[in-house]
GROMACS .gro file of C-alpha atoms in nm:
model
  360
    1UNK     CA    1  -8.828   3.999  -4.395
    2UNK     CA    2  -9.189   4.106  -4.463
    3UNK     CA    3  -9.310   3.829  -4.263
    4UNK     CA    4  -9.105   3.898  -3.969
    5UNK     CA    5  -9.183   4.260  -3.968
    6UNK     CA    6  -9.544   4.205  -4.000
    7UNK     CA    7  -9.522   4.000  -3.674
    8UNK     CA    8  -9.304   4.265  -3.489
    9UNK     CA    9  -9.544   4.552  -3.600
   10UNK     CA   10  -9.831   4.349  -3.460
   11UNK     CA   11  -9.691   4.340  -3.131
   12UNK     CA   12  -9.854   4.176  -2.817
   13UNK     CA   13 -10.183   4.181  -2.962
   14UNK     CA   14 -10.096   3.938  -3.226
   15UNK     CA   15  -9.933   3.708  -2.990
   16UNK     CA   16 -10.231   3.701  -2.783
   17UNK     CA   17 -10.467   3.612  -3.090
   18UNK     CA   18 -10.229   3.345  -3.184
   19UNK     CA   19 -10.239   3.198  -2.830
   20UNK     CA   20 -10.617   3.207  -2.824
   21UNK     CA   21 -10.640   3.038  -3.173
   22UNK     CA   22 -10.374   2.773  -3.048
   23UNK     CA   23 -10.596   2.697  -2.749
   24UNK     CA   24 -10.908   2.650  -2.963
   25UNK     CA   25 -10.747   2.403  -3.186
   26UNK     CA   26 -10.836   2.058  -3.132
   27UNK     CA   27 -10.547   1.802  -3.121
   28UNK     CA   28 -10.526   1.576  -3.449
   29UNK     CA   29 -10.704   1.256  -3.367
   30UNK     CA   30 -10.524   0.923  -3.338
   31UNK     CA   31 -10.570   0.713  -3.662
   32UNK     CA   32 -10.831   0.420  -3.629
   33UNK     CA   33 -10.770   0.045  -3.750
   34UNK     CA   34 -10.422   0.019  -3.589
   35UNK     CA   35 -10.387  -0.272  -3.376
   36UNK     CA   36 -10.142  -0.200  -3.102
   37UNK     CA   37  -9.909  -0.428  -2.934
   38UNK     CA   38  -9.872  -0.289  -2.574
   39UNK     CA   39  -9.554  -0.146  -2.437
   40UNK     CA   40  -9.221  -0.182  -2.635
   41UNK     CA   41  -8.986  -0.027  -2.855
   42UNK     CA   42  -8.869  -0.080  -3.200
   43UNK     CA   43  -8.554   0.106  -3.336
   44UNK     CA   44  -8.467   0.133  -3.699
   45UNK     CA   45  -8.227   0.315  -3.919
   46UNK     CA   46  -8.141   0.363  -4.297
   47UNK     CA   47  -8.266   0.504  -4.614
   48UNK     CA   48  -8.309   0.888  -4.642
   49UNK     CA   49  -8.556   0.829  -4.941
   50UNK     CA   50  -8.823   0.714  -4.705
   51UNK     CA   51  -8.763   0.976  -4.420
   52UNK     CA   52  -9.087   1.172  -4.485
   53UNK     CA   53  -9.289   0.869  -4.484
   54UNK     CA   54  -9.138   0.716  -4.186
   55UNK     CA   55  -9.198   1.052  -3.999
   56UNK     CA   56  -9.557   1.050  -4.094
   57UNK     CA   57  -9.585   0.678  -3.994
   58UNK     CA   58  -9.429   0.722  -3.662
   59UNK     CA   59  -9.642   1.029  -3.562
   60UNK     CA   60  -9.958   0.849  -3.646
   61UNK     CA   61  -9.853   0.513  -3.496
   62UNK     CA   62  -9.762   0.671  -3.164
   63UNK     CA   63 -10.074   0.873  -3.151
   64UNK     CA   64 -10.289   0.551  -3.192
   65UNK     CA   65 -10.037   0.358  -2.965
   66UNK     CA   66  -9.889   0.601  -2.697
   67UNK     CA   67  -9.729   0.302  -2.491
   68UNK     CA   68  -9.513   0.200  -2.798
   69UNK     CA   69  -9.188   0.369  -2.909
   70UNK     CA   70  -9.095   0.364  -3.258
   71UNK     CA   71  -8.731   0.533  -3.349
   72UNK     CA   72  -8.594   0.580  -3.696
   73UNK     CA   73  -8.243   0.732  -3.786
   74UNK     CA   74  -8.213   0.824  -4.143
   75UNK     CA   75  -7.851   0.744  -4.176
   76UNK     CA   76  -7.857   0.634  -4.531
   77UNK     CA   77  -7.920   0.276  -4.676
   78UNK     CA   78  -7.541   0.165  -4.624
   79UNK     CA   79  -7.542   0.267  -4.264
   80UNK     CA   80  -7.894   0.122  -4.200
   81UNK     CA   81  -7.785  -0.208  -4.325
   82UNK     CA   82  -7.467  -0.225  -4.129
   83UNK     CA   83  -7.648  -0.136  -3.807
   84UNK     CA   84  -7.916  -0.421  -3.857
   85UNK     CA   85  -7.627  -0.653  -3.957
   86UNK     CA   86  -7.484  -0.604  -3.612
   87UNK     CA   87  -7.806  -0.619  -3.412
   88UNK     CA   88  -7.816  -0.263  -3.332
   89UNK     CA   89  -8.185  -0.212  -3.458
   90UNK     CA   90  -8.496  -0.408  -3.499
   91UNK     CA   91  -8.494  -0.319  -3.867
   92UNK     CA   92  -8.300  -0.157  -4.130
   93UNK     CA   93  -8.415   0.031  -4.442
   94UNK     CA   94  -8.240   0.014  -4.782
   95UNK     CA   95  -8.306   0.152  -5.145
   96UNK     CA   96  -8.116  -0.157  -5.273
   97UNK     CA   97  -8.139  -0.536  -5.257
   98UNK     CA   98  -7.882  -0.691  -5.021
   99UNK     CA   99  -7.625  -0.915  -5.195
  100UNK     CA  100  -7.599  -1.283  -5.138
  101UNK     CA  101  -7.290  -1.248  -4.889
  102UNK     CA  102  -7.504  -0.969  -4.702
  103UNK     CA  103  -7.780  -1.219  -4.671
  104UNK     CA  104  -7.535  -1.491  -4.569
  105UNK     CA  105  -7.387  -1.239  -4.291
  106UNK     CA  106  -7.752  -1.166  -4.169
  107UNK     CA  107  -7.765  -1.518  -4.037
  108UNK     CA  108  -7.540  -1.415  -3.745
  109UNK     CA  109  -7.796  -1.188  -3.616
  110UNK     CA  110  -8.120  -1.361  -3.738
  111UNK     CA  111  -8.050  -1.670  -3.531
  112UNK     CA  112  -8.217  -1.965  -3.713
  113UNK     CA  113  -8.315  -1.734  -4.008
  114UNK     CA  114  -8.210  -1.453  -4.240
  115UNK     CA  115  -8.286  -1.109  -4.344
  116UNK     CA  116  -8.568  -1.045  -4.587
  117UNK     CA  117  -8.681  -0.740  -4.782
  118UNK     CA  118  -9.020  -0.589  -4.717
  119UNK     CA  119  -9.110  -0.330  -5.006
  120UNK     CA  120  -9.305  -0.050  -4.815
  121UNK     CA  121  -9.256   0.275  -5.017
  122UNK     CA  122  -9.183   0.347  -5.373
  123UNK     CA  123  -9.160   0.668  -5.578
  124UNK     CA  124  -9.045   0.764  -5.929
  125UNK     CA  125  -8.697   0.880  -6.007
  126UNK     CA  126  -8.776   1.195  -6.225
  127UNK     CA  127  -8.542   1.303  -6.496
  128UNK     CA  128  -8.549   1.700  -6.452
  129UNK     CA  129  -8.428   1.940  -6.702
  130UNK     CA  130  -8.394   2.321  -6.732
  131UNK     CA  131  -8.432   2.427  -7.096
  132UNK     CA  132  -8.552   2.784  -7.173
  133UNK     CA  133  -8.871   2.785  -7.374
  134UNK     CA  134  -8.933   2.415  -7.338
  135UNK     CA  135  -9.195   2.317  -7.093
  136UNK     CA  136  -9.254   1.953  -7.227
  137UNK     CA  137  -8.986   1.715  -7.304
  138UNK     CA  138  -9.027   1.333  -7.426
  139UNK     CA  139  -8.702   1.108  -7.400
  140UNK     CA  140  -8.673   0.718  -7.425
  141UNK     CA  141  -8.402   0.502  -7.270
  142UNK     CA  142  -8.129   0.477  -7.552
  143UNK     CA  143  -8.147   0.858  -7.576
  144UNK     CA  144  -8.108   0.908  -7.193
  145UNK     CA  145  -7.820   0.670  -7.204
  146UNK     CA  146  -7.629   0.851  -7.466
  147UNK     CA  147  -7.713   1.198  -7.285
  148UNK     CA  148  -7.587   1.061  -6.937
  149UNK     CA  149  -7.290   0.914  -7.101
  150UNK     CA  150  -7.189   1.240  -7.283
  151UNK     CA  151  -7.244   1.101  -7.648
  152UNK     CA  152  -7.558   1.324  -7.720
  153UNK     CA  153  -7.426   1.664  -7.632
  154UNK     CA  154  -7.665   1.945  -7.769
  155UNK     CA  155  -8.044   1.968  -7.724
  156UNK     CA  156  -8.104   2.002  -8.087
  157UNK     CA  157  -7.948   1.668  -8.146
  158UNK     CA  158  -8.148   1.454  -8.414
  159UNK     CA  159  -8.248   1.170  -8.166
  160UNK     CA  160  -8.411   1.447  -7.934
  161UNK     CA  161  -8.579   1.626  -8.221
  162UNK     CA  162  -8.730   1.293  -8.338
  163UNK     CA  163  -8.905   1.231  -8.008
  164UNK     CA  164  -9.023   1.588  -7.981
  165UNK     CA  165  -9.177   1.686  -8.322
  166UNK     CA  166  -9.296   2.029  -8.331
  167UNK     CA  167  -9.095   2.132  -8.016
  168UNK     CA  168  -8.827   2.401  -8.078
  169UNK     CA  169  -8.509   2.296  -7.932
  170UNK     CA  170  -8.221   2.535  -7.869
  171UNK     CA  171  -7.881   2.465  -7.993
  172UNK     CA  172  -7.763   2.455  -7.646
  173UNK     CA  173  -7.493   2.223  -7.470
  174UNK     CA  174  -7.647   1.951  -7.257
  175UNK     CA  175  -7.521   1.941  -6.898
  176UNK     CA  176  -7.591   1.606  -6.749
  177UNK     CA  177  -7.556   1.610  -6.370
  178UNK     CA  178  -7.533   1.283  -6.168
  179UNK     CA  179  -7.490   1.200  -5.797
  180UNK     CA  180  -7.115   1.207  -5.659
  181UNK     CA  181  -7.184   0.978  -5.383
  182UNK     CA  182  -7.323   0.627  -5.391
  183UNK     CA  183  -7.687   0.610  -5.380
  184UNK     CA  184  -7.988   0.364  -5.438
  185UNK     CA  185  -8.140   0.658  -5.661
  186UNK     CA  186  -7.813   0.615  -5.878
  187UNK     CA  187  -7.853   0.251  -5.874
  188UNK     CA  188  -8.227   0.250  -5.977
  189UNK     CA  189  -8.153   0.477  -6.267
  190UNK     CA  190  -7.859   0.293  -6.396
  191UNK     CA  191  -8.053  -0.061  -6.368
  192UNK     CA  192  -8.315   0.115  -6.585
  193UNK     CA  193  -8.079   0.224  -6.842
  194UNK     CA  194  -7.899  -0.110  -6.836
  195UNK     CA  195  -8.216  -0.305  -6.848
  196UNK     CA  196  -8.417  -0.080  -7.095
  197UNK     CA  197  -8.106  -0.001  -7.338
  198UNK     CA  198  -7.837  -0.237  -7.288
  199UNK     CA  199  -7.668  -0.171  -7.607
  200UNK     CA  200  -7.641   0.199  -7.526
  201UNK     CA  201  -7.552   0.181  -7.151
  202UNK     CA  202  -7.257  -0.068  -7.141
  203UNK     CA  203  -7.198  -0.007  -6.776
  204UNK     CA  204  -7.270  -0.187  -6.448
  205UNK     CA  205  -7.573  -0.064  -6.231
  206UNK     CA  206  -7.448  -0.026  -5.900
  207UNK     CA  207  -7.478   0.253  -5.643
  208UNK     CA  208  -7.162   0.434  -5.783
  209UNK     CA  209  -7.210   0.639  -6.100
  210UNK     CA  210  -7.058   0.479  -6.401
  211UNK     CA  211  -7.138   0.721  -6.696
  212UNK     CA  212  -6.889   0.946  -6.868
  213UNK     CA  213  -6.844   1.304  -6.826
  214UNK     CA  214  -7.095   1.545  -6.669
  215UNK     CA  215  -7.134   1.732  -6.353
  216UNK     CA  216  -7.180   1.574  -6.011
  217UNK     CA  217  -7.313   1.687  -5.667
  218UNK     CA  218  -7.359   1.514  -5.338
  219UNK     CA  219  -7.721   1.413  -5.262
  220UNK     CA  220  -8.043   1.450  -5.463
  221UNK     CA  221  -8.116   1.793  -5.317
  222UNK     CA  222  -7.786   1.948  -5.461
  223UNK     CA  223  -7.816   1.756  -5.800
  224UNK     CA  224  -8.165   1.927  -5.826
  225UNK     CA  225  -8.036   2.264  -5.733
  226UNK     CA  226  -7.775   2.246  -5.995
  227UNK     CA  227  -8.034   2.146  -6.249
  228UNK     CA  228  -8.251   2.427  -6.147
  229UNK     CA  229  -7.959   2.700  -6.153
  230UNK     CA  230  -7.809   2.581  -6.492
  231UNK     CA  231  -7.954   2.637  -6.856
  232UNK     CA  232  -7.909   2.338  -7.049
  233UNK     CA  233  -7.890   2.100  -6.754
  234UNK     CA  234  -8.052   1.756  -6.698
  235UNK     CA  235  -8.046   1.521  -6.381
  236UNK     CA  236  -8.207   1.245  -6.188
  237UNK     CA  237  -8.351   1.265  -5.840
  238UNK     CA  238  -8.686   1.163  -5.639
  239UNK     CA  239  -9.010   1.336  -5.752
  240UNK     CA  240  -9.007   1.546  -5.431
  241UNK     CA  241  -8.698   1.725  -5.534
  242UNK     CA  242  -8.854   1.815  -5.865
  243UNK     CA  243  -9.165   1.951  -5.691
  244UNK     CA  244  -8.950   2.138  -5.413
  245UNK     CA  245  -8.716   2.296  -5.683
  246UNK     CA  246  -9.007   2.354  -5.929
  247UNK     CA  247  -8.810   2.171  -6.208
  248UNK     CA  248  -8.994   2.045  -6.518
  249UNK     CA  249  -8.955   1.680  -6.570
  250UNK     CA  250  -8.927   1.425  -6.862
  251UNK     CA  251  -9.197   1.202  -6.977
  252UNK     CA  252  -9.059   0.855  -7.084
  253UNK     CA  253  -9.135   0.704  -7.414
  254UNK     CA  254  -9.130   0.337  -7.304
  255UNK     CA  255  -9.246   0.211  -7.653
  256UNK     CA  256  -9.580   0.103  -7.466
  257UNK     CA  257  -9.848   0.341  -7.572
  258UNK     CA  258  -9.817   0.722  -7.487
  259UNK     CA  259  -9.500   0.859  -7.308
  260UNK     CA  260  -9.538   0.837  -6.921
  261UNK     CA  261  -9.469   1.131  -6.699
  262UNK     CA  262  -9.354   1.048  -6.335
  263UNK     CA  263  -9.637   1.072  -6.085
  264UNK     CA  264  -9.729   0.860  -5.769
  265UNK     CA  265  -9.983   0.713  -5.963
  266UNK     CA  266  -9.772   0.603  -6.285
  267UNK     CA  267  -9.500   0.482  -6.010
  268UNK     CA  268  -9.743   0.271  -5.841
  269UNK     CA  269  -9.844   0.122  -6.178
  270UNK     CA  270  -9.473   0.046  -6.241
  271UNK     CA  271  -9.455  -0.149  -5.900
  272UNK     CA  272  -9.763  -0.334  -5.968
  273UNK     CA  273  -9.596  -0.439  -6.303
  274UNK     CA  274  -9.307  -0.593  -6.098
  275UNK     CA  275  -9.269  -0.961  -6.025
  276UNK     CA  276  -9.213  -1.069  -5.648
  277UNK     CA  277  -8.878  -1.277  -5.687
  278UNK     CA  278  -8.788  -1.330  -5.307
  279UNK     CA  279  -8.798  -1.668  -5.166
  280UNK     CA  280  -9.010  -1.771  -4.852
  281UNK     CA  281  -9.110  -1.450  -4.682
  282UNK     CA  282  -8.873  -1.231  -4.880
  283UNK     CA  283  -9.076  -1.005  -5.109
  284UNK     CA  284  -8.816  -0.855  -5.329
  285UNK     CA  285  -8.923  -0.703  -5.648
  286UNK     CA  286  -8.779  -0.738  -5.992
  287UNK     CA  287  -8.880  -0.475  -6.265
  288UNK     CA  288  -8.857  -0.587  -6.629
  289UNK     CA  289  -8.744  -0.289  -6.811
  290UNK     CA  290  -8.734  -0.486  -7.164
  291UNK     CA  291  -9.125  -0.549  -7.130
  292UNK     CA  292  -9.288  -0.213  -7.026
  293UNK     CA  293  -9.662  -0.177  -6.953
  294UNK     CA  294  -9.885   0.110  -7.065
  295UNK     CA  295  -9.914   0.404  -6.830
  296UNK     CA  296  -9.639   0.275  -6.590
  297UNK     CA  297  -9.343   0.485  -6.512
  298UNK     CA  298  -9.016   0.276  -6.577
  299UNK     CA  299  -8.789   0.435  -6.328
  300UNK     CA  300  -8.896   0.349  -5.973
  301UNK     CA  301  -8.693   0.358  -5.647
  302UNK     CA  302  -8.815   0.107  -5.397
  303UNK     CA  303  -8.744   0.123  -5.039
  304UNK     CA  304  -8.731  -0.203  -4.827
  305UNK     CA  305  -8.755  -0.249  -4.470
  306UNK     CA  306  -8.511  -0.531  -4.361
  307UNK     CA  307  -8.624  -0.764  -4.071
  308UNK     CA  308  -8.541  -1.126  -3.982
  309UNK     CA  309  -8.765  -1.394  -4.103
  310UNK     CA  310  -8.686  -1.588  -3.777
  311UNK     CA  311  -8.479  -1.481  -3.475
  312UNK     CA  312  -8.596  -1.133  -3.447
  313UNK     CA  313  -8.524  -0.940  -3.115
  314UNK     CA  314  -8.798  -1.075  -2.891
  315UNK     CA  315  -8.845  -0.777  -2.678
  316UNK     CA  316  -8.924  -0.545  -2.976
  317UNK     CA  317  -9.092  -0.832  -3.206
  318UNK     CA  318  -9.459  -0.733  -3.102
  319UNK     CA  319  -9.413  -0.387  -3.166
  320UNK     CA  320  -9.222  -0.426  -3.483
  321UNK     CA  321  -9.504  -0.640  -3.628
  322UNK     CA  322  -9.768  -0.412  -3.497
  323UNK     CA  323  -9.601  -0.112  -3.690
  324UNK     CA  324  -9.524  -0.273  -3.995
  325UNK     CA  325  -9.869  -0.425  -4.048
  326UNK     CA  326  -9.981  -0.063  -3.996
  327UNK     CA  327  -9.741   0.101  -4.264
  328UNK     CA  328  -9.821  -0.188  -4.510
  329UNK     CA  329 -10.193  -0.158  -4.442
  330UNK     CA  330 -10.456   0.074  -4.604
  331UNK     CA  331 -10.420   0.348  -4.328
  332UNK     CA  332 -10.030   0.352  -4.350
  333UNK     CA  333 -10.042   0.377  -4.734
  334UNK     CA  334 -10.323   0.617  -4.813
  335UNK     CA  335 -10.133   0.935  -4.735
  336UNK     CA  336  -9.826   0.838  -4.926
  337UNK     CA  337  -9.905   0.989  -5.249
  338UNK     CA  338  -9.951   1.350  -5.076
  339UNK     CA  339  -9.594   1.286  -4.946
  340UNK     CA  340  -9.483   1.230  -5.320
  341UNK     CA  341  -9.451   0.833  -5.271
  342UNK     CA  342  -9.596   0.555  -5.463
  343UNK     CA  343  -9.828   0.342  -5.259
  344UNK     CA  344  -9.810  -0.016  -5.273
  345UNK     CA  345 -10.048  -0.194  -5.502
  346UNK     CA  346 -10.298  -0.406  -5.337
  347UNK     CA  347 -10.140  -0.745  -5.406
  348UNK     CA  348  -9.818  -0.648  -5.307
  349UNK     CA  349  -9.937  -0.474  -4.983
  350UNK     CA  350 -10.128  -0.793  -4.918
  351UNK     CA  351  -9.796  -1.014  -4.963
  352UNK     CA  352  -9.615  -0.781  -4.713
  353UNK     CA  353  -9.881  -0.795  -4.447
  354UNK     CA  354  -9.869  -1.179  -4.478
  355UNK     CA  355  -9.490  -1.181  -4.434
  356UNK     CA  356  -9.500  -0.964  -4.136
  357UNK     CA  357  -9.764  -1.196  -3.960
  358UNK     CA  358  -9.536  -1.471  -3.999
  359UNK     CA  359  -9.215  -1.312  -3.862
  360UNK     CA  360  -9.073  -1.462  -3.536
   0.00000   0.00000   0.00000
């Protein structure tokens, strides 16, 4: 209300000043180093996790290549996969890897080929908490598994005290929050729990939540809102939501050196520790949660662009290759950290660009 009132009191004079300032403002220059592909259009849809990155990429690319058109609809990973599988888009985006059956189905749209995964943007899945008087907290995988499975229920439990010597932990009930909708964020968090603490997390690692008890909300933003508003709450969501809601995050004791906080730098280190396990042009990454690396944050969400290795739509292929070469290149990756994403480590980005060049 204060800002609106100030504008109203300023009246026409303020509007004239703003107009003058706007007229003197130079348009943002087009990025350099982008190799355009002439005219054409490439449509994509899918993951909401990469929405902010995609908006940045499209804006920069189209300023450099005004004759090309890139369109992206953030419908969610499932819808993005479905649209790609029926040939409605040139690329899809997903936070999870396609099943063997889904890859077989992709052969119907990828004539002579199959769908492949190209990692493009990552980021830490942060564990946020709301605990009065506590501004630093360390947890490990077994303790997180028991908290989110309702087997550790108070903040002053011995397992939590052991990880946080010298911290005054209140005797307050723990309120674990999880996603009520199927999500790649949930899948990545459960994969971490199952991989790093298999004896303590006896559940599957799919997109649907498997833990017992706790509260639930649809979407990461609502989970973060619930954690922010509830004393004793703890939940998981992308780092950008922790930043937006000013939520304190957990440092993870991986057993490899000092506990690791969720940052874009430590998430990039986590991606760098992963192994490319895809065959041919497929660049699917596998994370070894049982063998953590010092300084690498272990819970990383990876967004993949789905394309055909062979049989891509001829009309969109030149623009598609041009755009993905940019997004996986130094110019496309260098601004991701400012958007709370983890840039691809150099060797991974090089492999992705090599795969893009070979698309047909």
